[in-house]
CSV table of C-alpha atoms in Angstrom, one decimal:
chain,number,residue,atom,x,y,z
A,25,MET,CA,-9.6,-100.3,-62.9
A,26,LEU,CA,-9.8,-102.5,-66.0
A,27,PRO,CA,-6.6,-103.8,-67.5
A,28,PRO,CA,-5.5,-102.2,-70.7
A,29,SER,CA,-6.4,-105.3,-72.7
A,30,GLN,CA,-10.1,-104.9,-71.7
A,31,ARG,CA,-10.6,-101.2,-72.0
A,32,CYS,CA,-11.3,-101.3,-75.7
A,33,LYS,CA,-11.9,-103.8,-78.5
A,34,ASP,CA,-8.9,-105.8,-79.5
A,35,GLN,CA,-7.7,-104.5,-82.9
A,36,THR,CA,-4.4,-106.4,-83.2
A,37,THR,CA,-4.2,-109.0,-85.9
A,38,LYS,CA,-0.5,-109.9,-85.7
A,39,ALA,CA,0.8,-112.7,-83.6
A,40,PRO,CA,3.1,-111.9,-80.7
A,41,THR,CA,6.8,-112.2,-81.5
A,42,GLY,CA,7.6,-113.6,-78.1
A,43,PRO,CA,7.1,-113.1,-74.4
A,44,PHE,CA,7.3,-109.5,-73.0
A,45,LYS,CA,10.7,-108.7,-71.4
A,46,ARG,CA,10.9,-105.3,-69.9
A,47,ASP,CA,14.7,-105.3,-69.4
A,48,HIS,CA,15.3,-106.2,-73.0
A,49,LEU,CA,12.9,-103.5,-74.2
A,50,LEU,CA,14.6,-100.8,-72.1
A,51,LYS,CA,18.0,-101.9,-73.3
A,52,TYR,CA,16.9,-101.8,-76.9
A,53,LEU,CA,15.4,-98.3,-76.5
A,54,GLU,CA,18.6,-97.0,-74.9
A,55,GLU,CA,20.8,-98.4,-77.7
A,56,GLN,CA,18.5,-97.0,-80.4
A,57,ALA,CA,18.7,-93.5,-78.8
A,58,LYS,CA,22.5,-93.6,-78.7
A,59,ASN,CA,22.8,-94.7,-82.3
A,60,GLU,CA,20.4,-92.1,-83.7
A,61,LYS,CA,21.9,-89.0,-85.3
A,62,ASP,CA,21.4,-85.7,-83.5
A,63,TRP,CA,19.4,-82.9,-85.1
A,64,GLU,CA,21.5,-80.4,-87.1
A,65,ASP,CA,21.7,-77.0,-85.5
A,66,VAL,CA,20.2,-74.0,-87.3
A,67,VAL,CA,23.4,-72.1,-86.6
A,68,PRO,CA,26.4,-74.6,-86.6
A,69,PHE,CA,28.6,-74.4,-83.5
A,70,SER,CA,32.1,-73.0,-84.1
A,71,LEU,CA,34.7,-73.0,-81.4
A,72,GLY,CA,35.8,-69.5,-80.2
A,73,THR,CA,32.8,-67.7,-81.7
A,74,LYS,CA,30.9,-65.5,-79.2
A,75,ARG,CA,27.3,-64.6,-80.0
A,76,GLY,CA,24.7,-62.4,-78.2
A,77,LYS,CA,25.2,-59.4,-76.0
A,78,VAL,CA,28.6,-59.4,-74.1
A,79,TRP,CA,28.3,-59.2,-70.4
A,80,GLU,CA,29.7,-56.0,-69.0
A,81,GLY,CA,30.8,-55.7,-65.4
A,82,ASP,CA,31.3,-52.7,-63.1
A,83,SER,CA,34.7,-51.9,-64.6
A,84,GLY,CA,33.3,-51.6,-68.1
A,85,ARG,CA,30.4,-49.4,-66.8
A,86,GLU,CA,32.8,-47.1,-65.0
A,87,SER,CA,34.9,-46.5,-68.1
A,88,ALA,CA,31.8,-45.6,-70.1
A,89,ASP,CA,30.6,-43.2,-67.4
A,90,ASP,CA,34.0,-41.5,-67.5
A,91,GLY,CA,33.4,-40.5,-71.0
A,92,THR,CA,36.3,-42.3,-72.6
A,93,THR,CA,34.0,-44.2,-75.0
A,94,SER,CA,30.9,-42.0,-75.0
A,95,GLU,CA,31.3,-41.0,-78.6
A,96,GLU,CA,31.9,-44.5,-79.9
A,97,HIS,CA,29.0,-46.4,-81.4
A,98,PRO,CA,27.6,-49.0,-78.9
A,99,ALA,CA,27.6,-51.7,-81.6
A,100,SER,CA,31.3,-51.3,-82.4
A,101,ARG,CA,32.3,-51.0,-78.7
A,102,ILE,CA,30.4,-54.2,-77.9
A,103,ALA,CA,32.0,-56.1,-80.8
A,104,ARG,CA,35.5,-55.3,-79.5
A,105,MET,CA,34.7,-56.4,-76.0
A,106,GLU,CA,35.5,-59.9,-74.7
A,107,MET,CA,33.6,-61.9,-72.2
A,108,PRO,CA,35.5,-61.3,-68.9
A,109,ILE,CA,34.4,-64.6,-67.4
A,110,GLU,CA,32.8,-67.8,-68.7
A,111,LEU,CA,29.5,-68.7,-67.1
A,112,ASP,CA,28.0,-72.1,-66.6
A,113,LEU,CA,24.2,-71.5,-66.4
A,114,ASP,CA,23.7,-74.9,-64.8
A,115,ASP,CA,25.9,-73.9,-61.9
A,116,ASP,CA,24.1,-71.8,-59.4
A,117,ASP,CA,27.3,-70.4,-57.9
A,118,ASP,CA,28.5,-68.9,-61.2
A,119,LEU,CA,25.0,-67.5,-61.9
A,120,ASP,CA,24.8,-65.8,-58.5
A,121,GLU,CA,28.3,-64.4,-58.9
A,122,ALA,CA,27.4,-62.9,-62.3
A,123,LEU,CA,24.1,-61.4,-61.1
A,124,ASP,CA,25.8,-59.9,-57.9
A,125,GLY,CA,28.4,-58.2,-60.0
A,126,ALA,CA,26.1,-56.9,-62.7
A,127,PRO,CA,24.9,-53.2,-62.5
A,128,GLU,CA,21.3,-52.6,-62.0
A,129,ARG,CA,20.9,-51.1,-65.5
A,130,ASP,CA,21.8,-54.5,-67.0
A,131,LEU,CA,19.4,-56.2,-64.7
A,132,VAL,CA,16.6,-53.9,-65.9
A,133,ASP,CA,17.4,-55.0,-69.5
A,134,LEU,CA,17.5,-58.6,-68.4
A,135,ALA,CA,14.1,-58.3,-66.7
A,136,GLY,CA,12.6,-56.7,-69.9
A,137,ILE,CA,14.0,-59.5,-72.1
A,138,LEU,CA,12.6,-62.1,-69.8
A,139,GLY,CA,9.1,-60.4,-70.0
A,140,MET,CA,9.0,-59.3,-66.3
A,141,HIS,CA,7.0,-56.2,-67.2
A,142,ASN,CA,5.4,-56.0,-63.8
A,143,ILE,CA,8.6,-54.7,-62.2
A,144,LEU,CA,9.4,-52.2,-65.0
A,145,ASN,CA,7.8,-49.2,-66.4
A,146,GLN,CA,6.6,-49.1,-70.0
A,147,PRO,CA,9.5,-47.2,-71.5
A,148,GLN,CA,12.1,-49.5,-69.8
A,149,TYR,CA,10.3,-52.6,-71.0
A,150,TYR,CA,10.1,-51.4,-74.7
A,151,ASN,CA,13.7,-50.2,-74.6
A,152,ALA,CA,14.8,-53.6,-73.5
A,153,LEU,CA,12.9,-55.3,-76.3
A,154,LYS,CA,14.3,-53.0,-78.9
A,155,GLY,CA,17.8,-53.2,-77.6
A,156,LYS,CA,18.1,-49.6,-76.7
A,157,GLN,CA,20.1,-48.3,-73.8
A,158,GLN,CA,18.3,-47.2,-70.6
A,159,ASP,CA,18.7,-43.5,-70.0
A,160,ASP,CA,17.7,-40.9,-67.4
A,161,SER,CA,14.4,-40.2,-69.2
A,162,THR,CA,13.2,-43.8,-68.8
A,163,GLY,CA,15.1,-44.6,-65.6
A,164,THR,CA,18.0,-47.0,-65.0
A,165,THR,CA,16.8,-48.7,-61.8
A,166,PHE,CA,13.9,-50.7,-60.6
A,167,ALA,CA,12.9,-47.9,-58.2
A,168,THR,CA,12.3,-45.3,-61.0
A,169,ILE,CA,9.3,-43.1,-60.5
A,170,ILE,CA,6.8,-43.6,-63.3
A,171,ARG,CA,5.9,-40.3,-64.8
A,172,ALA,CA,2.6,-39.7,-66.5
A,173,TYR,CA,2.7,-38.7,-70.1
A,174,GLU,CA,0.6,-35.7,-71.0
A,175,PRO,CA,-2.0,-36.8,-73.6
A,176,LYS,CA,-2.3,-35.0,-76.9
A,177,GLU,CA,-4.9,-32.3,-76.9
A,178,LEU,CA,-7.4,-33.0,-79.7
A,179,PRO,CA,-9.8,-30.4,-81.0
A,180,ASP,CA,-13.5,-30.8,-80.2
A,181,GLU,CA,-15.7,-32.1,-82.9
A,182,PRO,CA,-17.6,-29.3,-84.6
A,183,GLU,CA,-21.3,-28.9,-83.9
A,184,ASN,CA,-23.8,-30.1,-86.5
A,185,ASP,CA,-24.4,-27.1,-88.7
A,186,THR,CA,-27.1,-28.6,-90.9
A,187,ASN,CA,-29.6,-26.0,-92.1
A,188,VAL,CA,-32.9,-27.7,-91.3
A,189,ASP,CA,-35.1,-25.1,-93.1
A,190,GLU,CA,-33.1,-25.5,-96.3
A,191,CYS,CA,-33.5,-29.3,-96.0
A,192,ILE,CA,-37.3,-29.0,-95.6
A,193,LYS,CA,-37.4,-26.7,-98.7
A,194,ARG,CA,-35.4,-29.1,-100.8
A,195,LEU,CA,-37.5,-32.1,-99.7
A,196,GLU,CA,-40.7,-30.3,-100.6
A,197,GLU,CA,-39.3,-29.6,-104.0
A,198,ASP,CA,-38.3,-33.2,-104.4
A,199,ASP,CA,-34.6,-32.3,-105.1
A,200,GLU,CA,-32.8,-35.3,-106.7
A,201,ASP,CA,-29.5,-34.4,-104.9
A,202,MET,CA,-31.2,-34.4,-101.4
A,203,LYS,CA,-30.6,-38.1,-100.5
A,204,GLU,CA,-29.1,-38.0,-97.0
A,205,ILE,CA,-30.2,-35.9,-94.0
A,206,ASN,CA,-28.2,-35.8,-90.8
A,207,ILE,CA,-29.5,-33.8,-87.8
A,208,ASN,CA,-27.8,-35.9,-85.1
A,209,ASN,CA,-27.1,-34.2,-81.8
A,210,MET,CA,-29.1,-31.1,-82.7
A,211,LYS,CA,-31.1,-30.8,-79.5
A,212,ARG,CA,-31.8,-27.1,-79.9
A,213,ILE,CA,-33.9,-27.7,-83.0
A,214,SER,CA,-37.6,-27.1,-82.3
A,215,LYS,CA,-40.2,-29.9,-82.3
A,216,GLU,CA,-42.1,-28.1,-85.0
A,217,GLN,CA,-39.1,-28.2,-87.3
A,218,ILE,CA,-38.7,-31.9,-86.8
A,219,SER,CA,-42.3,-32.6,-87.6
A,220,ARG,CA,-42.1,-30.4,-90.7
A,221,LEU,CA,-38.9,-32.3,-91.7
A,222,ILE,CA,-40.5,-35.7,-91.4
A,223,SER,CA,-43.6,-34.5,-93.3
A,224,ALA,CA,-41.4,-33.2,-96.1
A,225,ALA,CA,-39.4,-36.4,-96.2
A,226,CYS,CA,-42.7,-38.3,-96.9
A,227,GLU,CA,-43.1,-36.2,-100.1
A,228,SER,CA,-39.6,-36.9,-101.4
A,229,ASN,CA,-38.9,-39.7,-103.8
A,230,HIS,CA,-35.1,-39.6,-103.5
A,231,ILE,CA,-34.2,-39.6,-99.8
A,232,THR,CA,-32.2,-42.7,-98.9
A,233,LYS,CA,-30.9,-42.0,-95.3
A,234,LEU,CA,-32.4,-40.1,-92.4
A,235,SER,CA,-30.4,-39.7,-89.2
A,236,MET,CA,-32.1,-38.2,-86.1
A,237,ALA,CA,-30.0,-39.5,-83.2
A,238,ASN,CA,-29.9,-37.6,-79.9
A,239,THR,CA,-32.4,-35.0,-80.9
A,240,ALA,CA,-34.7,-35.5,-77.9
A,241,ILE,CA,-37.7,-36.4,-80.0
A,242,SER,CA,-40.7,-38.1,-78.4
A,243,ASP,CA,-43.7,-40.1,-79.6
A,244,ASN,CA,-45.4,-36.9,-80.8
A,245,GLU,CA,-42.8,-36.2,-83.4
A,246,ALA,CA,-41.9,-39.9,-84.1
A,247,ARG,CA,-45.4,-40.8,-85.2
A,248,GLY,CA,-44.8,-39.1,-88.5
A,249,LEU,CA,-42.1,-41.7,-89.2
A,250,ILE,CA,-44.8,-44.4,-89.5
A,251,LYS,CA,-46.2,-42.7,-92.6
A,252,LEU,CA,-42.6,-42.2,-93.9
A,253,LEU,CA,-41.9,-45.9,-93.6
A,254,GLU,CA,-45.2,-46.9,-95.2
A,255,THR,CA,-44.9,-44.6,-98.2
A,256,SER,CA,-41.3,-44.1,-99.0
A,257,THR,CA,-39.7,-46.7,-101.3
A,258,SER,CA,-36.4,-44.9,-101.6
A,259,LEU,CA,-35.5,-44.8,-97.8
A,260,LYS,CA,-32.9,-47.4,-97.0
A,261,ALA,CA,-31.5,-46.3,-93.5
A,262,LEU,CA,-33.2,-44.7,-90.5
A,263,ASN,CA,-31.4,-43.8,-87.3
A,264,ILE,CA,-33.4,-42.6,-84.3
A,265,GLU,CA,-31.1,-43.7,-81.4
A,266,SER,CA,-30.8,-41.9,-78.0
A,267,ASN,CA,-34.3,-40.4,-78.0
A,268,PHE,CA,-37.5,-40.6,-75.9
A,269,ILE,CA,-39.5,-43.0,-78.0
A,270,THR,CA,-41.7,-45.6,-76.1
A,271,PRO,CA,-41.5,-49.3,-76.8
A,272,GLU,CA,-45.0,-49.4,-78.2
A,273,LEU,CA,-44.2,-46.9,-80.9
A,274,LEU,CA,-40.9,-48.7,-81.7
A,275,ALA,CA,-43.0,-51.9,-82.4
A,276,LYS,CA,-45.3,-49.9,-84.7
A,277,LEU,CA,-42.3,-48.4,-86.6
A,278,VAL,CA,-40.8,-51.9,-87.2
A,279,ARG,CA,-44.3,-53.1,-88.3
A,280,ALA,CA,-44.5,-50.2,-90.7
A,281,THR,CA,-41.5,-51.4,-92.6
A,282,LEU,CA,-43.5,-54.4,-93.9
A,283,VAL,CA,-45.5,-52.1,-96.2
A,284,THR,CA,-42.8,-51.2,-98.7
A,285,LYS,CA,-40.1,-53.6,-97.5
A,286,SER,CA,-37.4,-51.2,-98.8
A,287,LEU,CA,-35.6,-50.3,-95.5
A,288,THR,CA,-32.4,-52.2,-94.9
A,289,ASP,CA,-31.0,-50.4,-91.8
A,290,PHE,CA,-33.0,-49.6,-88.7
A,291,LYS,CA,-31.3,-48.2,-85.5
A,292,ALA,CA,-33.3,-47.3,-82.4
A,293,GLU,CA,-31.2,-48.1,-79.4
A,294,ASN,CA,-30.7,-46.2,-76.1
A,295,GLN,CA,-34.2,-44.9,-75.6
A,296,ARG,CA,-35.5,-43.6,-72.2
A,297,GLN,CA,-37.2,-46.9,-71.5
A,298,SER,CA,-34.4,-49.4,-71.8
A,299,VAL,CA,-36.5,-52.5,-71.1
A,300,LEU,CA,-39.0,-53.1,-73.9
A,301,GLY,CA,-40.9,-56.0,-72.3
A,302,ASN,CA,-41.4,-59.5,-73.6
A,303,GLN,CA,-44.6,-58.8,-75.5
A,304,ILE,CA,-43.0,-55.9,-77.4
A,305,GLU,CA,-39.9,-57.8,-78.1
A,306,MET,CA,-41.9,-60.7,-79.6
A,307,ASP,CA,-43.9,-58.3,-81.7
A,308,ILE,CA,-40.7,-56.7,-83.1
A,309,THR,CA,-39.2,-60.1,-83.7
A,310,SER,CA,-42.2,-61.3,-85.7
A,311,SER,CA,-42.0,-58.1,-87.8
A,312,VAL,CA,-38.3,-58.6,-88.5
A,313,GLU,CA,-38.9,-62.3,-89.5
A,314,GLU,CA,-41.6,-61.2,-92.0
A,315,ASN,CA,-39.4,-58.5,-93.5
A,316,GLU,CA,-37.1,-59.8,-96.2
A,317,SER,CA,-35.2,-56.6,-96.8
A,318,LEU,CA,-33.9,-55.7,-93.3
A,319,LEU,CA,-30.1,-56.4,-93.0
A,320,ARG,CA,-29.3,-54.5,-89.8
A,321,VAL,CA,-31.5,-53.8,-86.7
A,322,GLY,CA,-30.2,-51.8,-83.8
A,323,ILE,CA,-32.5,-52.6,-80.9
A,324,ALA,CA,-31.4,-53.9,-77.5
A,325,PHE,CA,-33.4,-57.1,-76.6
A,326,GLN,CA,-33.5,-58.5,-73.1
A,327,SER,CA,-34.9,-61.9,-74.2
A,328,MET,CA,-32.4,-64.4,-75.5
A,329,GLU,CA,-35.0,-65.9,-77.8
A,330,ALA,CA,-35.6,-62.5,-79.4
A,331,ARG,CA,-31.9,-62.1,-80.0
A,332,HIS,CA,-31.4,-65.4,-81.7
A,333,ARG,CA,-34.5,-65.2,-83.8
A,334,VAL,CA,-33.7,-61.7,-85.0
A,335,SER,CA,-30.1,-62.7,-85.7
A,336,ASP,CA,-31.2,-65.7,-87.7
A,337,ALA,CA,-33.7,-63.6,-89.7
A,338,LEU,CA,-31.1,-61.0,-90.6
A,339,GLU,CA,-28.6,-63.7,-91.7
A,340,LYS,CA,-31.2,-65.3,-94.0
A,341,ASN,CA,-32.0,-61.9,-95.5
A,342,TYR,CA,-28.3,-61.2,-96.2
A,343,GLU,CA,-27.7,-64.6,-97.8
A,344,ARG,CA,-30.8,-64.2,-99.9
A,345,GLY,CA,-29.6,-60.8,-101.2
A,346,LEU,CA,-26.2,-62.2,-101.9
A,347,ALA,CA,-27.6,-65.1,-103.9
A,348,PHE,CA,-29.8,-62.8,-105.9
A,349,THR,CA,-26.8,-60.6,-106.8
A,350,VAL,CA,-24.8,-63.6,-108.0
A,351,PHE,CA,-27.7,-64.9,-110.0
A,352,ALA,CA,-28.2,-61.5,-111.7
A,353,ILE,CA,-24.5,-61.3,-112.6
A,354,LEU,CA,-24.6,-64.8,-114.1
A,355,ALA,CA,-27.8,-63.9,-116.0
A,356,VAL,CA,-26.1,-60.9,-117.6
A,357,PHE,CA,-23.1,-62.9,-118.7
A,358,ARG,CA,-25.4,-65.6,-120.2
A,359,PHE,CA,-27.4,-62.9,-122.0
A,360,LEU,CA,-24.1,-61.6,-123.6
A,361,MET,CA,-23.1,-65.1,-124.6
A,362,ILE,CA,-26.4,-65.9,-126.3
A,363,PHE,CA,-27.0,-62.6,-128.1
A,364,GLN,CA,-23.4,-61.6,-128.8
A,365,PRO,CA,-23.7,-62.3,-132.6
A,366,TYR,CA,-26.7,-59.9,-132.7
A,367,LEU,CA,-25.1,-57.1,-130.7
A,368,ASP,CA,-22.9,-54.6,-132.4
A,369,PHE,CA,-20.6,-52.9,-129.8
A,370,GLY,CA,-18.4,-51.4,-132.5
A,371,CYS,CA,-14.6,-52.1,-132.8
A,372,SER,CA,-15.1,-55.3,-130.7
A,373,TYR,CA,-15.3,-53.5,-127.3
A,374,PHE,CA,-16.7,-56.7,-125.8
A,375,ARG,CA,-15.6,-60.2,-126.4
A,376,VAL,CA,-17.2,-62.8,-124.1
A,377,GLU,CA,-15.2,-66.0,-123.8
A,378,SER,CA,-16.9,-67.8,-121.0
A,379,ILE,CA,-19.7,-67.3,-118.5
A,380,CYS,CA,-17.3,-65.7,-116.0
A,381,SER,CA,-14.7,-64.1,-118.4
A,382,VAL,CA,-15.3,-60.8,-120.1
A,383,GLN,CA,-12.5,-58.8,-121.9
A,384,MET,CA,-12.7,-55.1,-122.6
């Protein structure tokens, strides 16, 4: 071991005040510690004042069990009580005497306050923390049998009652109000209806979200989604989770989003074939990196490289969109500042004071 003087570069510039004397240093430290003023207590000590919960022996417990003070409020009863004995916590004999004479109910409270939850049941532990008395419902001993609580009965979620035929009709008519379609968990729907629904969605110019999770669709029905992704500029979210789509078709669907670059949310997890394969994962990763509109991709990748690359690409897309939004807001304010003298809002509805301050 190197001596302390050689472990690092010498950075001291002062000359030594004298030779090192250990005894003198210890004496100086001891005198300095004695002369220093003690820290002030948050609650000043006052002689004769008792604080905290008053210890209650067997005699006090028996009087409470007899019913003489059952109707009296616990707080007032405790305030009137006096400490029967004075304990020195540093003395093991006094501590053992106090614990031996304490009833088991108080020991349960003490265990809860000390955080010994492994020897208590949950109601006993929380009653001790809240300062409540242990009763027969929670148990007053350590050997209390833990009773199971009956969970609340919640009603089942209603089945998806979407009228698929009506959705197809409104999509074919290009209804402006038909923007979201949700047929999740509708396994009884026929494959023909799903194909017709996807074909009708291709003709709509207002659909923004299509959810088809857990509908047992396969590649035969999902191939129509390629045309939908390549032609629809209004579609923003597509959910096809929990189906039977092959990895090859998943890669084609992600590649189809590059045509319009309007889709922001693509979810396709939990397919029959859970492992996509390295080649398919790299193909999907390349498609995501080329797409500047995707913000969320729900596909389970096995390769760590694919996970990192997709995560980085989505983060860049999000930051790019956020920067564009801020730039557009600043451009609008700048336009109002420049052309305010030429704009007549009537009754001074707008008054632009700065690039980031608009008063109505």
